[in-house]
Coordinates of C-alpha atoms in Angstrom, one line a residue:
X21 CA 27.3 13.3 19.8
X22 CA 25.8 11.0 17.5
X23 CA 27.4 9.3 14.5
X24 CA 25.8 7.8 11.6
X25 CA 27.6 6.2 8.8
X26 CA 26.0 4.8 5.0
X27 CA 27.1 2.7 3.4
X28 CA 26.7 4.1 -0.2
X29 CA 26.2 0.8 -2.0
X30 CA 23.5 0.0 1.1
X31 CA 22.0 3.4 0.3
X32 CA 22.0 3.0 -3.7
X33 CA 20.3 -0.7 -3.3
X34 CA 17.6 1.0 -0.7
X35 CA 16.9 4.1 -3.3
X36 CA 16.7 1.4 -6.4
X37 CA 14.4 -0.6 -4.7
X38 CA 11.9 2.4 -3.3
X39 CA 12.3 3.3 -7.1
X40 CA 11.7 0.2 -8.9
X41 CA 8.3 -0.4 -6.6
X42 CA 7.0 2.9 -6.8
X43 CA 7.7 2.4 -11.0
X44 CA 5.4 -0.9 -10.5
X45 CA 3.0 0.8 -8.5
X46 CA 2.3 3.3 -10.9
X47 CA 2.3 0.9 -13.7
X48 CA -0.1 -1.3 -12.0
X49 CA -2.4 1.4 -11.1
X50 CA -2.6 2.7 -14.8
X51 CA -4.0 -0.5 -15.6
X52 CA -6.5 -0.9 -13.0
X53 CA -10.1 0.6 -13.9
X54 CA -10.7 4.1 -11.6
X55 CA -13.4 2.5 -10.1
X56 CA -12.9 -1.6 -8.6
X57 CA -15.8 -4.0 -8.4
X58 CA -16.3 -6.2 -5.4
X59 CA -14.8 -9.1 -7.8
X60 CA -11.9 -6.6 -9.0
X61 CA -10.9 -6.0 -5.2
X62 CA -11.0 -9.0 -4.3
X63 CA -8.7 -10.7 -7.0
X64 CA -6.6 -7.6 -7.2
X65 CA -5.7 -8.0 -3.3
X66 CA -6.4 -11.9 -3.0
X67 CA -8.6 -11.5 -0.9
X68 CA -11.6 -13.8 0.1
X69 CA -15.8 -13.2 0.9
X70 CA -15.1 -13.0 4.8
X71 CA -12.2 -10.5 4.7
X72 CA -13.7 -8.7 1.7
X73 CA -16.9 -8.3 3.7
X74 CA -15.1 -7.7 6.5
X75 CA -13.2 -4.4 4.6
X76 CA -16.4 -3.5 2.8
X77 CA -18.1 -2.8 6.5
X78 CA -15.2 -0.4 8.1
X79 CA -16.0 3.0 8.3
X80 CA -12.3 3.7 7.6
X81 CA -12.7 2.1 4.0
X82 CA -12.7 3.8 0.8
X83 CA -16.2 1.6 -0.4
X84 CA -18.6 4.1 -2.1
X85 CA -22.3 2.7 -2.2
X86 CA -24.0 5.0 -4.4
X87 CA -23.7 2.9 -7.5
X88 CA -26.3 0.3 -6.3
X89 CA -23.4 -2.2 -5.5
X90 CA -20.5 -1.3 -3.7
X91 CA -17.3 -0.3 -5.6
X92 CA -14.1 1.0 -4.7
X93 CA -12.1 4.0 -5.9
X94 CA -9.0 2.3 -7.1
X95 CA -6.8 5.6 -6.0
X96 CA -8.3 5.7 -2.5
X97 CA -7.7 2.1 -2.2
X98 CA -3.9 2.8 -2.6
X99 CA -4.1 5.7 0.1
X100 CA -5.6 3.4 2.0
X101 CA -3.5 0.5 1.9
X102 CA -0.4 3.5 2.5
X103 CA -2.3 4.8 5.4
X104 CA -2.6 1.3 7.1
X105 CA 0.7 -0.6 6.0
X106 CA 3.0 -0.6 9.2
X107 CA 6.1 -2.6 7.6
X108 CA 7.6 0.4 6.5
X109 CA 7.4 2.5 9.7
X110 CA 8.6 -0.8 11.5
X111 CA 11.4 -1.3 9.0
X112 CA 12.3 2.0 8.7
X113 CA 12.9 2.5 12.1
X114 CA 14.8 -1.0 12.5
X115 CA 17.2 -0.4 9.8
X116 CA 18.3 3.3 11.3
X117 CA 19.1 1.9 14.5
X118 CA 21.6 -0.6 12.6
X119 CA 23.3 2.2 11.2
X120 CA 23.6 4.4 14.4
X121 CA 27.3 3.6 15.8

């Protein structure tokens, strides 16, 4: 049998947390333009010319090129970075085996 014990100040800090960053996410994306310039992404994710280019040219990136210069969706972007961010999965799965007794 397995036996799992919270901590319920542990749990309250992790929910406050998930909340407070999803509240900044939203914020921030409100006040992004829908569509991002090459300039936009790349000071919006710090990003330099190499890695930008580098981004740009994966088939798995959310770049449209129909426009005559390449832009990208600001709401696929943030799919995108969800889709490819492993720290959570890794964390996630780290912090449950601390609470497995």
């Amino acid at each position: 049998m397995l036996k799992v014990t919270l901590d319920a100040d542990q749990l309250q800090q992790l929910i406050n947390d998930a909340v407070d960053k999803a509240i900044e996410r939203h914020a921030l994306k409100d006040q992004l333009d829908p569509v991002l310039t090459r300039k936009q992404f790349m000071d919006l994710t710090g990003v330099g010319e190499t890695k930008c280019a580098e981004l740009f040219n994966r088939e798995d990136f959310p770049v449209c090129r129909e426009f005559g210069y390449p832009r990208v969706r600001t709401e696929k972007l943030f799919e995108w970075m969800d889709e490819h961010t492993n720290w959570v999965k890794d964390n996630i799965d780290r912090e449950a085996k601390l609470r497995v007794i």
